mmCIF file of C-alpha atoms in Angstrom:
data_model
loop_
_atom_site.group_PDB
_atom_site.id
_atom_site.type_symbol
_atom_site.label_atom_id
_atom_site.label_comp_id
_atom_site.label_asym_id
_atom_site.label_seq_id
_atom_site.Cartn_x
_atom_site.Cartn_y
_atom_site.Cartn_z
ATOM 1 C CA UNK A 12 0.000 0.000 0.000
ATOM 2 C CA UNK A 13 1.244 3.399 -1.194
ATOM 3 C CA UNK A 14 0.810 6.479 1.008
ATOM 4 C CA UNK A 15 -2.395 8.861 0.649
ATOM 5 C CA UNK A 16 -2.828 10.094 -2.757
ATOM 6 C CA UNK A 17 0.005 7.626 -4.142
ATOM 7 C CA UNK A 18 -1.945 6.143 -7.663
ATOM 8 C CA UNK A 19 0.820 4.047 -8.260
ATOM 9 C CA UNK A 20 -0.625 1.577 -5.638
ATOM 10 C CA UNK A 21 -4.032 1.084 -7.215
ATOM 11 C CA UNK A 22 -3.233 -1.164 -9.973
ATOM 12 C CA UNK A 23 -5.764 -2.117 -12.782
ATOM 13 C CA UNK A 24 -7.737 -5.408 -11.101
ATOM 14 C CA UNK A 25 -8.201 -3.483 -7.653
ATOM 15 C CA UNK A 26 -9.986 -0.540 -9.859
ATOM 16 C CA UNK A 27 -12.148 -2.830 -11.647
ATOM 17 C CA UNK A 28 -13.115 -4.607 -8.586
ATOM 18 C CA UNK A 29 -13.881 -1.223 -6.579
ATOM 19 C CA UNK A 30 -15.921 -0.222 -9.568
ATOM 20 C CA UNK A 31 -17.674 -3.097 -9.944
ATOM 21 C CA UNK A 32 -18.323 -3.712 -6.317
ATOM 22 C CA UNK A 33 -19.888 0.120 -6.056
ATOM 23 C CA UNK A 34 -21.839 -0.544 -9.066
ATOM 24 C CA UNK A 35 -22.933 -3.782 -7.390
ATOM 25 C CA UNK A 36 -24.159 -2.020 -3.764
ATOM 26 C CA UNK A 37 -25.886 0.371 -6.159
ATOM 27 C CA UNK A 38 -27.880 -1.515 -7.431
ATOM 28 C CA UNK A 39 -29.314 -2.985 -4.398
ATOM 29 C CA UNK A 40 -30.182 0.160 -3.630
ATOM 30 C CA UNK A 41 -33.252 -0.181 -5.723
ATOM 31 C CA UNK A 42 -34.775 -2.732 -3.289
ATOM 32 C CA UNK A 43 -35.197 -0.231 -0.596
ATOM 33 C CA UNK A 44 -36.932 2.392 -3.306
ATOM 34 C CA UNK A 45 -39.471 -0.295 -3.985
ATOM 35 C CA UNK A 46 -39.991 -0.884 -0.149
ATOM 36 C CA UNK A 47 -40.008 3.050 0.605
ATOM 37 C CA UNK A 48 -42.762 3.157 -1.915
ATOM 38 C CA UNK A 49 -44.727 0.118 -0.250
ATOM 39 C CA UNK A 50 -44.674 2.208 2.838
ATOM 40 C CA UNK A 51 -45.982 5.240 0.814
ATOM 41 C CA UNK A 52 -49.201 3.500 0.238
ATOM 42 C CA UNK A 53 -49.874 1.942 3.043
ATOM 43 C CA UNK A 54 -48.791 3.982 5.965
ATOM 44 C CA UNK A 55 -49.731 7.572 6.401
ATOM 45 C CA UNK A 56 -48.438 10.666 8.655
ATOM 46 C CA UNK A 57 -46.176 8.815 12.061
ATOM 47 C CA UNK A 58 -46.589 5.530 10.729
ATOM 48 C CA UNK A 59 -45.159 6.459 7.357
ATOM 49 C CA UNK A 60 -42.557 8.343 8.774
ATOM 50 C CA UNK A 61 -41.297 5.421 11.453
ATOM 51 C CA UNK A 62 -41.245 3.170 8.096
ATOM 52 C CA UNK A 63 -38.579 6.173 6.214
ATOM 53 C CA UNK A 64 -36.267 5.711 9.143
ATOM 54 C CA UNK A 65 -36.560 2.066 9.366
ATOM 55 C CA UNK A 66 -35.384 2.061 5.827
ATOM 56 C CA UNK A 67 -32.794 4.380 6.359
ATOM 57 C CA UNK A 68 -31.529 2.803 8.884
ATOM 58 C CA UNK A 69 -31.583 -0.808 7.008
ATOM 59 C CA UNK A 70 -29.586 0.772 4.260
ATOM 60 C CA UNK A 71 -27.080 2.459 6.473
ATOM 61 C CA UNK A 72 -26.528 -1.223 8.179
ATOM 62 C CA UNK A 73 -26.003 -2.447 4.743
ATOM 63 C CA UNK A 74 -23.187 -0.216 3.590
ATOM 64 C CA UNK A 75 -21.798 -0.710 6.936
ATOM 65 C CA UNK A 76 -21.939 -4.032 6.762
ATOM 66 C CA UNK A 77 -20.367 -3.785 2.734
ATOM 67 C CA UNK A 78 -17.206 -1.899 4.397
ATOM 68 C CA UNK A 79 -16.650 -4.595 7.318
ATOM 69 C CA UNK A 80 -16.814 -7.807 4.856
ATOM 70 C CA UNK A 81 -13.589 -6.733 3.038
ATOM 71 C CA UNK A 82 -11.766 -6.867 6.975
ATOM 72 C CA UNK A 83 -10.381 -10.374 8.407
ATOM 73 C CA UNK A 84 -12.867 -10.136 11.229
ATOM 74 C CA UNK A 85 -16.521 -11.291 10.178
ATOM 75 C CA UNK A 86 -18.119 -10.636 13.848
ATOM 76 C CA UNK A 87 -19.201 -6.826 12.426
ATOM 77 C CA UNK A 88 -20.586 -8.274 9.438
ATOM 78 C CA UNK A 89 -22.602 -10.486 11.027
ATOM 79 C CA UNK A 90 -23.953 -8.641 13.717
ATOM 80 C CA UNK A 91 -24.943 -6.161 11.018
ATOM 81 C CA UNK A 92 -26.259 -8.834 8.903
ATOM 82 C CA UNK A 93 -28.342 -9.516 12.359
ATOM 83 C CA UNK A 94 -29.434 -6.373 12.645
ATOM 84 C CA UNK A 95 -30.497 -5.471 8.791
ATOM 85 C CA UNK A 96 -32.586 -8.772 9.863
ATOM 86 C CA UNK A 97 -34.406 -7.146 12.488
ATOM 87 C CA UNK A 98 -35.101 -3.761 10.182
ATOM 88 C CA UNK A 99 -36.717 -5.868 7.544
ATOM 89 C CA UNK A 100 -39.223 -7.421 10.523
ATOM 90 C CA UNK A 101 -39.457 -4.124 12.045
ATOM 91 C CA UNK A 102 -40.646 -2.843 8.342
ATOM 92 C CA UNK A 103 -43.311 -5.563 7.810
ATOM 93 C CA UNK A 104 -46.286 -3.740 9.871
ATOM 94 C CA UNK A 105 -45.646 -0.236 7.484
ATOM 95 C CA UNK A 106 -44.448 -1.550 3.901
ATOM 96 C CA UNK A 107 -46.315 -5.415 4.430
ATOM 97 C CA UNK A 108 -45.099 -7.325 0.975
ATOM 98 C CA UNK A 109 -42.879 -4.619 -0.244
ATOM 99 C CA UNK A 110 -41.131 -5.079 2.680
ATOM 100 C CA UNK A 111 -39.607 -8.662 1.268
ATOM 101 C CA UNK A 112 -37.741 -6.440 -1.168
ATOM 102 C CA UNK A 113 -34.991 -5.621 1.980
ATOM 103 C CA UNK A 114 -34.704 -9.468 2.616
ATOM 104 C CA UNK A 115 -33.302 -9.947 -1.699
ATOM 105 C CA UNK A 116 -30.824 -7.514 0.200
ATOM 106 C CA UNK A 117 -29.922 -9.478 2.918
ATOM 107 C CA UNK A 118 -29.729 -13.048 1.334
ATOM 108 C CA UNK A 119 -27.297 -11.781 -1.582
ATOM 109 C CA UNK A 120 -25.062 -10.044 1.191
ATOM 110 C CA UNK A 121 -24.758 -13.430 2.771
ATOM 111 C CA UNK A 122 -24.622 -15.634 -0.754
ATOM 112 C CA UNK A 123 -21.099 -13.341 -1.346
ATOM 113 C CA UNK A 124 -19.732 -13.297 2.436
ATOM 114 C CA UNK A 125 -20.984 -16.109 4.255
ATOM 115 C CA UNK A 126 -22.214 -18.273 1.596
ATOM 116 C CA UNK A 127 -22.920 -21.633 4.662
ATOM 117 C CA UNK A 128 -26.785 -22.540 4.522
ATOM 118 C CA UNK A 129 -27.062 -19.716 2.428
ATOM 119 C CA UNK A 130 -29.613 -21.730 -0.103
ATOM 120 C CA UNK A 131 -32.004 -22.764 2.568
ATOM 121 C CA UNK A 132 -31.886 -18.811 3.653
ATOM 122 C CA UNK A 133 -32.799 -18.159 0.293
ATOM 123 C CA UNK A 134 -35.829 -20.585 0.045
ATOM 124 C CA UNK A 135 -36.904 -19.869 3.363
ATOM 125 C CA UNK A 136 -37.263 -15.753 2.711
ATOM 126 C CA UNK A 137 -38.993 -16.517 -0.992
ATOM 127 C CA UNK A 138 -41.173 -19.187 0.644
ATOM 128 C CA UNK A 139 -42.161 -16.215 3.675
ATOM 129 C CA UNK A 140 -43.080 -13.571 0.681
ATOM 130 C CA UNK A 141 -45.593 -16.181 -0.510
ATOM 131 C CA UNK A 142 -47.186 -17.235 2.790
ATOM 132 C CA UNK A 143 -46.663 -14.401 5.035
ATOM 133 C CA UNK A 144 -49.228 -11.832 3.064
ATOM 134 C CA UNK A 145 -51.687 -14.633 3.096
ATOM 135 C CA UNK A 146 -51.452 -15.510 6.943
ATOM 136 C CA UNK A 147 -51.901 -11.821 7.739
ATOM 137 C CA UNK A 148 -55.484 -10.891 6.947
ATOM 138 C CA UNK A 149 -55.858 -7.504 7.503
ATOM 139 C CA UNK A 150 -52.677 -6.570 4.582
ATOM 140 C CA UNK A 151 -55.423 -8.026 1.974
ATOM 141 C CA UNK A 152 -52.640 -9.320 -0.439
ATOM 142 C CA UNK A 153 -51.904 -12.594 -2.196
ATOM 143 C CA UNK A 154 -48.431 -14.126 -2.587
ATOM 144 C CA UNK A 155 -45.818 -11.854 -3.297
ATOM 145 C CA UNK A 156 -44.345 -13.750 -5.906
ATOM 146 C CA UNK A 157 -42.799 -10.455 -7.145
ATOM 147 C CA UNK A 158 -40.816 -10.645 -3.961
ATOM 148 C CA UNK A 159 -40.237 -13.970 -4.176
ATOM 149 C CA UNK A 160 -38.598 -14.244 -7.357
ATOM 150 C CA UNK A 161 -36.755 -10.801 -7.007
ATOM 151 C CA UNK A 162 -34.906 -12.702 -3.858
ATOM 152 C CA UNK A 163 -33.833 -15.710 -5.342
ATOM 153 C CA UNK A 164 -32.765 -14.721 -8.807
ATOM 154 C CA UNK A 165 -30.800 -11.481 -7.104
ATOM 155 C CA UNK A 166 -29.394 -14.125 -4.479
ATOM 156 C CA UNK A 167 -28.173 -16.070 -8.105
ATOM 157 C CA UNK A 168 -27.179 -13.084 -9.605
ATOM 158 C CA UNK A 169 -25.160 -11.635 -7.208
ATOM 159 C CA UNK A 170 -23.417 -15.332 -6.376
ATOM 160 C CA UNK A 171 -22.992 -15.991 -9.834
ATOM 161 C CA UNK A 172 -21.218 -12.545 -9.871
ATOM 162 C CA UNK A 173 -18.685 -13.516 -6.343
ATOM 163 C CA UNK A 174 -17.505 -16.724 -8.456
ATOM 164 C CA UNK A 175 -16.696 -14.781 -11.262
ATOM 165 C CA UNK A 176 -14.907 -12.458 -9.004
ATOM 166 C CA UNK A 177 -13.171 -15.275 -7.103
ATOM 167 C CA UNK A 178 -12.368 -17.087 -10.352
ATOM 168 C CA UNK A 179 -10.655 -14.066 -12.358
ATOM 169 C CA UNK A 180 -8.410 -13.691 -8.764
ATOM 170 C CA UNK A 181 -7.513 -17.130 -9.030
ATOM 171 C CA UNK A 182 -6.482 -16.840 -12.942
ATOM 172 C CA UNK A 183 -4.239 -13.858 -11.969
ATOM 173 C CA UNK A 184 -2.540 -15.413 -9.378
ATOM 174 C CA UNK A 185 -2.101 -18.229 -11.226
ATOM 175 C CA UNK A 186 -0.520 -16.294 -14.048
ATOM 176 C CA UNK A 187 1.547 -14.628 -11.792
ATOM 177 C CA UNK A 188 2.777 -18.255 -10.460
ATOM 178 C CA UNK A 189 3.754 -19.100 -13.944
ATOM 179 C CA UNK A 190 5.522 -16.173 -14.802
ATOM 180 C CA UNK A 191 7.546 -16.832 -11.657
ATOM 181 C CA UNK A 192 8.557 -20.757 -12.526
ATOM 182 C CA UNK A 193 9.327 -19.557 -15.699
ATOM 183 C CA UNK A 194 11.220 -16.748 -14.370
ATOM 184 C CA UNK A 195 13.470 -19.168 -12.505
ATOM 185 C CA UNK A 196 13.137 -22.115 -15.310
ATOM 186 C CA UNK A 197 15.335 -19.291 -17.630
ATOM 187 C CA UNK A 198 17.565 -18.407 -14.541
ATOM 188 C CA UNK A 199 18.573 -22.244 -14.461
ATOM 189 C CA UNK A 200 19.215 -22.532 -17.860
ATOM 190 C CA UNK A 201 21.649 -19.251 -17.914
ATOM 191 C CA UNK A 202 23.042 -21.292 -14.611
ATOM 192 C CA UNK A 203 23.776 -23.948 -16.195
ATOM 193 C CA UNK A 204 25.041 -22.364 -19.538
ATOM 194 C CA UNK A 205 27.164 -20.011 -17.294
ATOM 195 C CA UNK A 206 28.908 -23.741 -15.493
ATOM 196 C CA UNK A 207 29.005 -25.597 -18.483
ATOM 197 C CA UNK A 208 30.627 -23.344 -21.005
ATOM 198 C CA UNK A 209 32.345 -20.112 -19.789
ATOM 199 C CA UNK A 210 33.613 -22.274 -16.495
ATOM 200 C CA UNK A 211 35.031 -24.867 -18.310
ATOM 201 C CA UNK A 212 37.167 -22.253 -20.376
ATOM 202 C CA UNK A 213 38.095 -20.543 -17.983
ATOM 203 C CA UNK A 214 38.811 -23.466 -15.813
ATOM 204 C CA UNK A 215 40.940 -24.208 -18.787
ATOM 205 C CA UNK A 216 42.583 -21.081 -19.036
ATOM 206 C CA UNK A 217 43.542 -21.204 -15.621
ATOM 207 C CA UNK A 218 45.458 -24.163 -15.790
ATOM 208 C CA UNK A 219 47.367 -23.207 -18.573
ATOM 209 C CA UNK A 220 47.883 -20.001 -17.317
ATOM 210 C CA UNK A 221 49.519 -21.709 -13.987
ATOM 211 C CA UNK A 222 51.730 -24.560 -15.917
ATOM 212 C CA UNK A 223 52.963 -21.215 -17.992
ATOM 213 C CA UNK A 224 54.432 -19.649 -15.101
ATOM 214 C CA UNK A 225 55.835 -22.805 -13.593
ATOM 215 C CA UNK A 226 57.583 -23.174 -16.715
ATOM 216 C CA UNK A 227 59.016 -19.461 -17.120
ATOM 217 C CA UNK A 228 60.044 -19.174 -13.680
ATOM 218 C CA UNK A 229 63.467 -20.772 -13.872
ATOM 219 C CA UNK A 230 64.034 -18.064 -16.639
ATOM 220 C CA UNK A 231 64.618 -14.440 -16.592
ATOM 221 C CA UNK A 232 61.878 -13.710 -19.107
ATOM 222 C CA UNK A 233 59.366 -10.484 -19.543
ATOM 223 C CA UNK A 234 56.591 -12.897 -19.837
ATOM 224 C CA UNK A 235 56.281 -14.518 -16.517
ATOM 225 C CA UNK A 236 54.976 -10.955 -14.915
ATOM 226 C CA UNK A 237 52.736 -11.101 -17.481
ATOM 227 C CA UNK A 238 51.756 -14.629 -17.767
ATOM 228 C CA UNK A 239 50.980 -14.211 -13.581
ATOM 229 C CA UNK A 240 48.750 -11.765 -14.117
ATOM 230 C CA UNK A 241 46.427 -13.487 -16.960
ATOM 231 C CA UNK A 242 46.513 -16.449 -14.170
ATOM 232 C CA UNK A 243 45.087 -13.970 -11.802
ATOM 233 C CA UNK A 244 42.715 -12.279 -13.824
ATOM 234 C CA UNK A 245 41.304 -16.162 -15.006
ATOM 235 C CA UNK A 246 41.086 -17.198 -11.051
ATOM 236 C CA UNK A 247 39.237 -13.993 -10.378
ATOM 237 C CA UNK A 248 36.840 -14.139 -13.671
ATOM 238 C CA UNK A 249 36.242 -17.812 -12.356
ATOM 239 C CA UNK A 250 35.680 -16.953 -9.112
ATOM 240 C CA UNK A 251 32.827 -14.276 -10.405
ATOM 241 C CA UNK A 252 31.587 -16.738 -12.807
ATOM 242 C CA UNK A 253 30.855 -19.813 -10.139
ATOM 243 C CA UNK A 254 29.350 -16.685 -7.584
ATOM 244 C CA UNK A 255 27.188 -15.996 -10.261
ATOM 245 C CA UNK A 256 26.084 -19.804 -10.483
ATOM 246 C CA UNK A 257 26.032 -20.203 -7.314
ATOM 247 C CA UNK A 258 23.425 -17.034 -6.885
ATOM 248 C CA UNK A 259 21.299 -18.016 -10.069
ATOM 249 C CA UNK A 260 21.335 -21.960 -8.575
ATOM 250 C CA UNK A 261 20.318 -20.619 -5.133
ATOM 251 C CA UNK A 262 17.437 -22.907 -3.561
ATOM 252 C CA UNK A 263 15.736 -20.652 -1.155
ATOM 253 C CA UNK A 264 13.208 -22.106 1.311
ATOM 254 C CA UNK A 265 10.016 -19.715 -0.073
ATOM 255 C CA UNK A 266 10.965 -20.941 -3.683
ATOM 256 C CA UNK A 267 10.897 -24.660 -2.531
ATOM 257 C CA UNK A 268 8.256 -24.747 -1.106
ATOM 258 C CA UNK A 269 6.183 -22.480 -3.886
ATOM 259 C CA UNK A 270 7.618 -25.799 -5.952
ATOM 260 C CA UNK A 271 6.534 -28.282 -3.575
ATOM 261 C CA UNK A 272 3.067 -26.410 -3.506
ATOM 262 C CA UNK A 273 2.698 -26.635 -7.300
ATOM 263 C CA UNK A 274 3.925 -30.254 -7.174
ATOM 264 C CA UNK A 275 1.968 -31.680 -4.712
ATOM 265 C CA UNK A 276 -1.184 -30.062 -6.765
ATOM 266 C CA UNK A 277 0.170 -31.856 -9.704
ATOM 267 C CA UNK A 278 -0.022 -35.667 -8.144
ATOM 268 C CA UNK A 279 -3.259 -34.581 -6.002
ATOM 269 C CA UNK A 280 -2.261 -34.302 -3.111
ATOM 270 C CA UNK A 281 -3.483 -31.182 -0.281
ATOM 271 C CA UNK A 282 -0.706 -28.954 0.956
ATOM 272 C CA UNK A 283 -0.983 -27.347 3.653
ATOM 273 C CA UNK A 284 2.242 -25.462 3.542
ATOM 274 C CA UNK A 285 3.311 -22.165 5.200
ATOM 275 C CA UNK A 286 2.797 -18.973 3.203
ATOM 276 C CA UNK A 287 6.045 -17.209 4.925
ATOM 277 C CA UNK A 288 9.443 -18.046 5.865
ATOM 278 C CA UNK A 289 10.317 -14.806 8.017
ATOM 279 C CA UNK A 290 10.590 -17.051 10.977
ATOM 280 C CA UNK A 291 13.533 -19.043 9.820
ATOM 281 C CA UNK A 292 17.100 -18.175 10.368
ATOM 282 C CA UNK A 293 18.577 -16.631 7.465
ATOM 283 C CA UNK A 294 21.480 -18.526 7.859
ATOM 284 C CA UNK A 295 19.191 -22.531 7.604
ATOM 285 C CA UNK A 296 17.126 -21.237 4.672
ATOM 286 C CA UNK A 297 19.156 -22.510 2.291
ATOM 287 C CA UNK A 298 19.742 -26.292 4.008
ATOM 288 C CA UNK A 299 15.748 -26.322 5.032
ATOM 289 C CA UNK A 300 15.323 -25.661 1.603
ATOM 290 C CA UNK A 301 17.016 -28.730 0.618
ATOM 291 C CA UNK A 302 15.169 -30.446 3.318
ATOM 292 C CA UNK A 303 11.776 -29.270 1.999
ATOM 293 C CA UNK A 304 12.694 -30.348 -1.987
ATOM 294 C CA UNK A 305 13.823 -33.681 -1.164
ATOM 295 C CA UNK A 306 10.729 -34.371 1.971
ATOM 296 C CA UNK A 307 7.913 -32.931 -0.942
ATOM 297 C CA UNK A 308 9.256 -34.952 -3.622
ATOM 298 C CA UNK A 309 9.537 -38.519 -1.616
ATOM 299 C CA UNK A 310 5.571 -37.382 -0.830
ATOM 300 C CA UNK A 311 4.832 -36.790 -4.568
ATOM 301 C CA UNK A 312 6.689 -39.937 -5.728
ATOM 302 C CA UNK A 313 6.333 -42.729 -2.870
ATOM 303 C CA UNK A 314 3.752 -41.933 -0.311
ATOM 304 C CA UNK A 315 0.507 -41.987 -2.258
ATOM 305 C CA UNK A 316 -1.132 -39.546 0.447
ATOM 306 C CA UNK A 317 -4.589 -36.788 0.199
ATOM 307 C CA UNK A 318 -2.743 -34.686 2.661
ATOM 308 C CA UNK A 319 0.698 -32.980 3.399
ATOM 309 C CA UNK A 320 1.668 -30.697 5.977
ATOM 310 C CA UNK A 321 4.991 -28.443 6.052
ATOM 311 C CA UNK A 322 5.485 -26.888 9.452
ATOM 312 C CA UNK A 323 8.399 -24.476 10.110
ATOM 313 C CA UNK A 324 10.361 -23.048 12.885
ATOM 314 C CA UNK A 325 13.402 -21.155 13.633
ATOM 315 C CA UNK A 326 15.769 -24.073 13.116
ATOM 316 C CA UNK A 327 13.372 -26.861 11.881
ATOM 317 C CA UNK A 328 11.396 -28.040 9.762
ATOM 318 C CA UNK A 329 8.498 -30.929 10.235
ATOM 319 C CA UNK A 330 6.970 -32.965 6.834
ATOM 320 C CA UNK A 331 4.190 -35.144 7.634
ATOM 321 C CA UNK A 332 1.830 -36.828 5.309
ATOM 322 C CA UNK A 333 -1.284 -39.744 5.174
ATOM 323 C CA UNK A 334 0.096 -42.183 2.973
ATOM 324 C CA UNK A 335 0.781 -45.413 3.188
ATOM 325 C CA UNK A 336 3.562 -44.887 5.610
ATOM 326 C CA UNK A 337 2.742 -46.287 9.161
ATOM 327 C CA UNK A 338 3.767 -48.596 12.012
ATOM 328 C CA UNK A 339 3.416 -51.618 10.282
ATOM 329 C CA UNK A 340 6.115 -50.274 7.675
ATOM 330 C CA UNK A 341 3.656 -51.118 4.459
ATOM 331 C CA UNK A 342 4.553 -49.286 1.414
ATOM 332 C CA UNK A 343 7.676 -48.505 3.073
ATOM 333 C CA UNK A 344 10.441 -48.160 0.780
ATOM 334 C CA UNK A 345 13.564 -50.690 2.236
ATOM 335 C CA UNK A 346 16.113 -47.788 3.001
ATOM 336 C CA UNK A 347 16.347 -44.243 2.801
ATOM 337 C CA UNK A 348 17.671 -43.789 -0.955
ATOM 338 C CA UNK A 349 19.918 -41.815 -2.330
ATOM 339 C CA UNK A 350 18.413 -38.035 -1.846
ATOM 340 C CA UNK A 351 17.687 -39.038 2.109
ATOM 341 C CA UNK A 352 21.110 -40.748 2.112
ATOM 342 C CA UNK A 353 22.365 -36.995 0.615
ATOM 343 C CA UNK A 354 19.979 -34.783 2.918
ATOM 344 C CA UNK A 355 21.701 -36.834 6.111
ATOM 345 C CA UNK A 356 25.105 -35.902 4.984
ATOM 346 C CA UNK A 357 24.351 -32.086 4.794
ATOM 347 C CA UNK A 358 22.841 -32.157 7.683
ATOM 348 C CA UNK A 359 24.845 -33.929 9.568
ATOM 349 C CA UNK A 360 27.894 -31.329 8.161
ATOM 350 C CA UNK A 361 25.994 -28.562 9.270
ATOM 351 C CA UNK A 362 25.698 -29.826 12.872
ATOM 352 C CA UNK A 363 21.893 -31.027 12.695
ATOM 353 C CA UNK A 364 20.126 -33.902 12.652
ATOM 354 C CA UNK A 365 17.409 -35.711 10.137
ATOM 355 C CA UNK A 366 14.522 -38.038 11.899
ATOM 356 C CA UNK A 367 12.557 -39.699 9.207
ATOM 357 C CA UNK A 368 9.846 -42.316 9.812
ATOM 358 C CA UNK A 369 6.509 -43.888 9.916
ATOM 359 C CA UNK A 370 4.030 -41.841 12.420
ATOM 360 C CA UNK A 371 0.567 -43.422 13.490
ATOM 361 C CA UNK A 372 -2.173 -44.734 12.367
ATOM 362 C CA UNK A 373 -0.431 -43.779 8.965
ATOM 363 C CA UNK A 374 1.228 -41.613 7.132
ATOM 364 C CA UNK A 375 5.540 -40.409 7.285
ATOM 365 C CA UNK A 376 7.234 -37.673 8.876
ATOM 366 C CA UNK A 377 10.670 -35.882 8.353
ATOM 367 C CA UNK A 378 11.951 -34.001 10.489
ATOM 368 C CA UNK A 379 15.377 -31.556 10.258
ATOM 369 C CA UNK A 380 16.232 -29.464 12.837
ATOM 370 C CA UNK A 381 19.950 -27.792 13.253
ATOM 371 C CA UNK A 382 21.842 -26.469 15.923
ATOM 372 C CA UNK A 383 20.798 -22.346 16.274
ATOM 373 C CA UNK A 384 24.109 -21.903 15.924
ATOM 374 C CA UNK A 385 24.766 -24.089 12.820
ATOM 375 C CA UNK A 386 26.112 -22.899 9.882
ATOM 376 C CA UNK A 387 24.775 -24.359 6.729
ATOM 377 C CA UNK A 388 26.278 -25.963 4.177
ATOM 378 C CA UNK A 389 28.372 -23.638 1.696
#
């Protein structure tokens, strides 16, 4: 978020969302029109006037209530979902059917925001706007089926809208997610471009470059000043070149485990896997990291599990899944294998330690967790 009056914070989708959300509560404001009419005909001088300021304040409740449902906390919402509840049974006696019109309000605020038993809402409040005005006598009306179908097809409309929504912020975050993989897909291949070609010449440079000057030294030649200096120049270009690989081939912890996110969605599986890594020492990111590739990937490949669970800590990190991993040992493969074998050793370098094995009633765990003063592995 930019400071007051900074634009360059409000990118495109946030505009179009405001703009469609105000165009959205607009709308709705038509409901409470048709119910301030309804109270218009059938109230007159006190009466009429109790029924303005129930409606007013039904529709300050509701763009109350549109403010509070953007915030983490739902408890405002709701109790002002409660209370636009109450103005709609407080209207009944002044507006009678019309008032029906303020419940399409109320069920589409709760098919967006709290959506649970929001259909039986929906066919309870149409099924009231039939019966209600033919229970009470002295209103002298028949079904409101006006009412009726104004609250379920704006309940549809106005759900049908929220998926939309939801759907076109899944598609950009999705895009996003791709352009970062393939972000990092082109940084390994300049990586390994970088290793296999300019290293190896250089490499090669480097040793010539030293056998030179072993060979000129035992005579009083111009070239060996010069022939030590190309050595040194090669050692230092190699030395940039393998710093370079080294950064482009970095396996941070937050991109492992945006990998093992869109790897265990690949084979299935549910990950429940932590959003940040502030928590983590700086200095076990990189060896966690390792930890988290090589746990994910044993999940993806061997365990055949619905669920997987990545919980981090200072020093540690804790894989845990529901496969067929368990007491008894089935589907157990003998030994750890070669990338558990490897993900011991670095550990074990760095001064940690690796726990890896069935937990009950099923499922596998794997456990690293270093010393808080444990260097990782350069």
């Amino acid at each position: 978020m930019g400071p007051p009056g900074d634009w360059s914070a409000v990118t495109p989708e946030r505009w179009s969302r405001g703009w469609r959300r105000l165009a959205l509560a607009t709308g709705m404001l038509v409901f409470p029109l048709v119910t301030v009419a309804g109270i218009a005909e059938y109230a007159h001088g006190t009466d009429a006037l109790v029924g303005y300021a129930i409606v007013a304040g039904f529709c300050c409740c509701c763009a109350l209530a549109g403010a509070s449902a953007a915030r983490p906390a739902r408890t405002p919402f709701r109790v002002l979902l409660g209370a636009m509840s109450v103005l709609f049974l407080a209207a009944l006696p002044y507006a009678r059917t019309d008032a029906f019109f303020l419940c399409a309000v109320i069920v589409s605020l709760a098919a967006v925001f709290v959506r649970r038993h929001v259909a039986p809402a929906v066919a309870a409040c149409a099924l009231a706007s039939l019966v209600v005005p033919c229970l009470v006598r002295s209103w002298h009306d028949g079904p409101g089926w006006g009412q009726a179908l104004a609250i379920v097809f704006t309940a549809l409309t106005v759900y049908a809208f929220s998926e939309i929504a939801r759907a076109n912020r899944s598609l950009v975050e999705a895009r996003a997610e791709v352009a970062r993989l393939a972000s990092e897909a082109e940084r390994a291949r300049i990586a390994r471009d970088l290793h296999d070609l300019l290293g190896h010449s250089l490499t090669a440079i480097t040793v010539k470059s030293g056998l030179a000057r072993r060979l000129a030294a035992g005579e009083a030649s111009r070239a060996l000043p010069e022939i030590t200096e190309v050595e040194q120049l090669t050692r230092q270009a190699l030395a940039e070149v393998r710093a370079a690989v080294s950064g482009y081939r970095e396996g941070t912890l937050a991109n492992e485990l945006a990998r093992g996110r869109e790897l265990l969605r690949a084979s299935g599986i549910t990950a429940d896997l932590p959003t940040a890594t502030d928590m983590v020492d700086p200095a076990h990111q990189e060896l966690l990291g390792w930890a988290v590739r090589e746990g994910l990937t044993n999940v993806a490949r061997h365990a055949r599990a619905g669920r997987c669970t990545v919980t981090l800590s200072a020093s540690e990190v804790d894989i845990r899944d529901d496969g067929v991993g368990g007491p008894s040992g089935v589907g157990v493969p003998p030994g750890d294998g070669n990338g558990l074998s490897g993900l011991r050793e670095r550990v074990a370098a760095a001064g940690g330690r690796v726990e890896a094995g069935p937990v009950g009633p099923r499922g596998w765990r794997l456990r690293v967790s270093l010393e808080e003063t444990a260097a990782t592995l350069p």
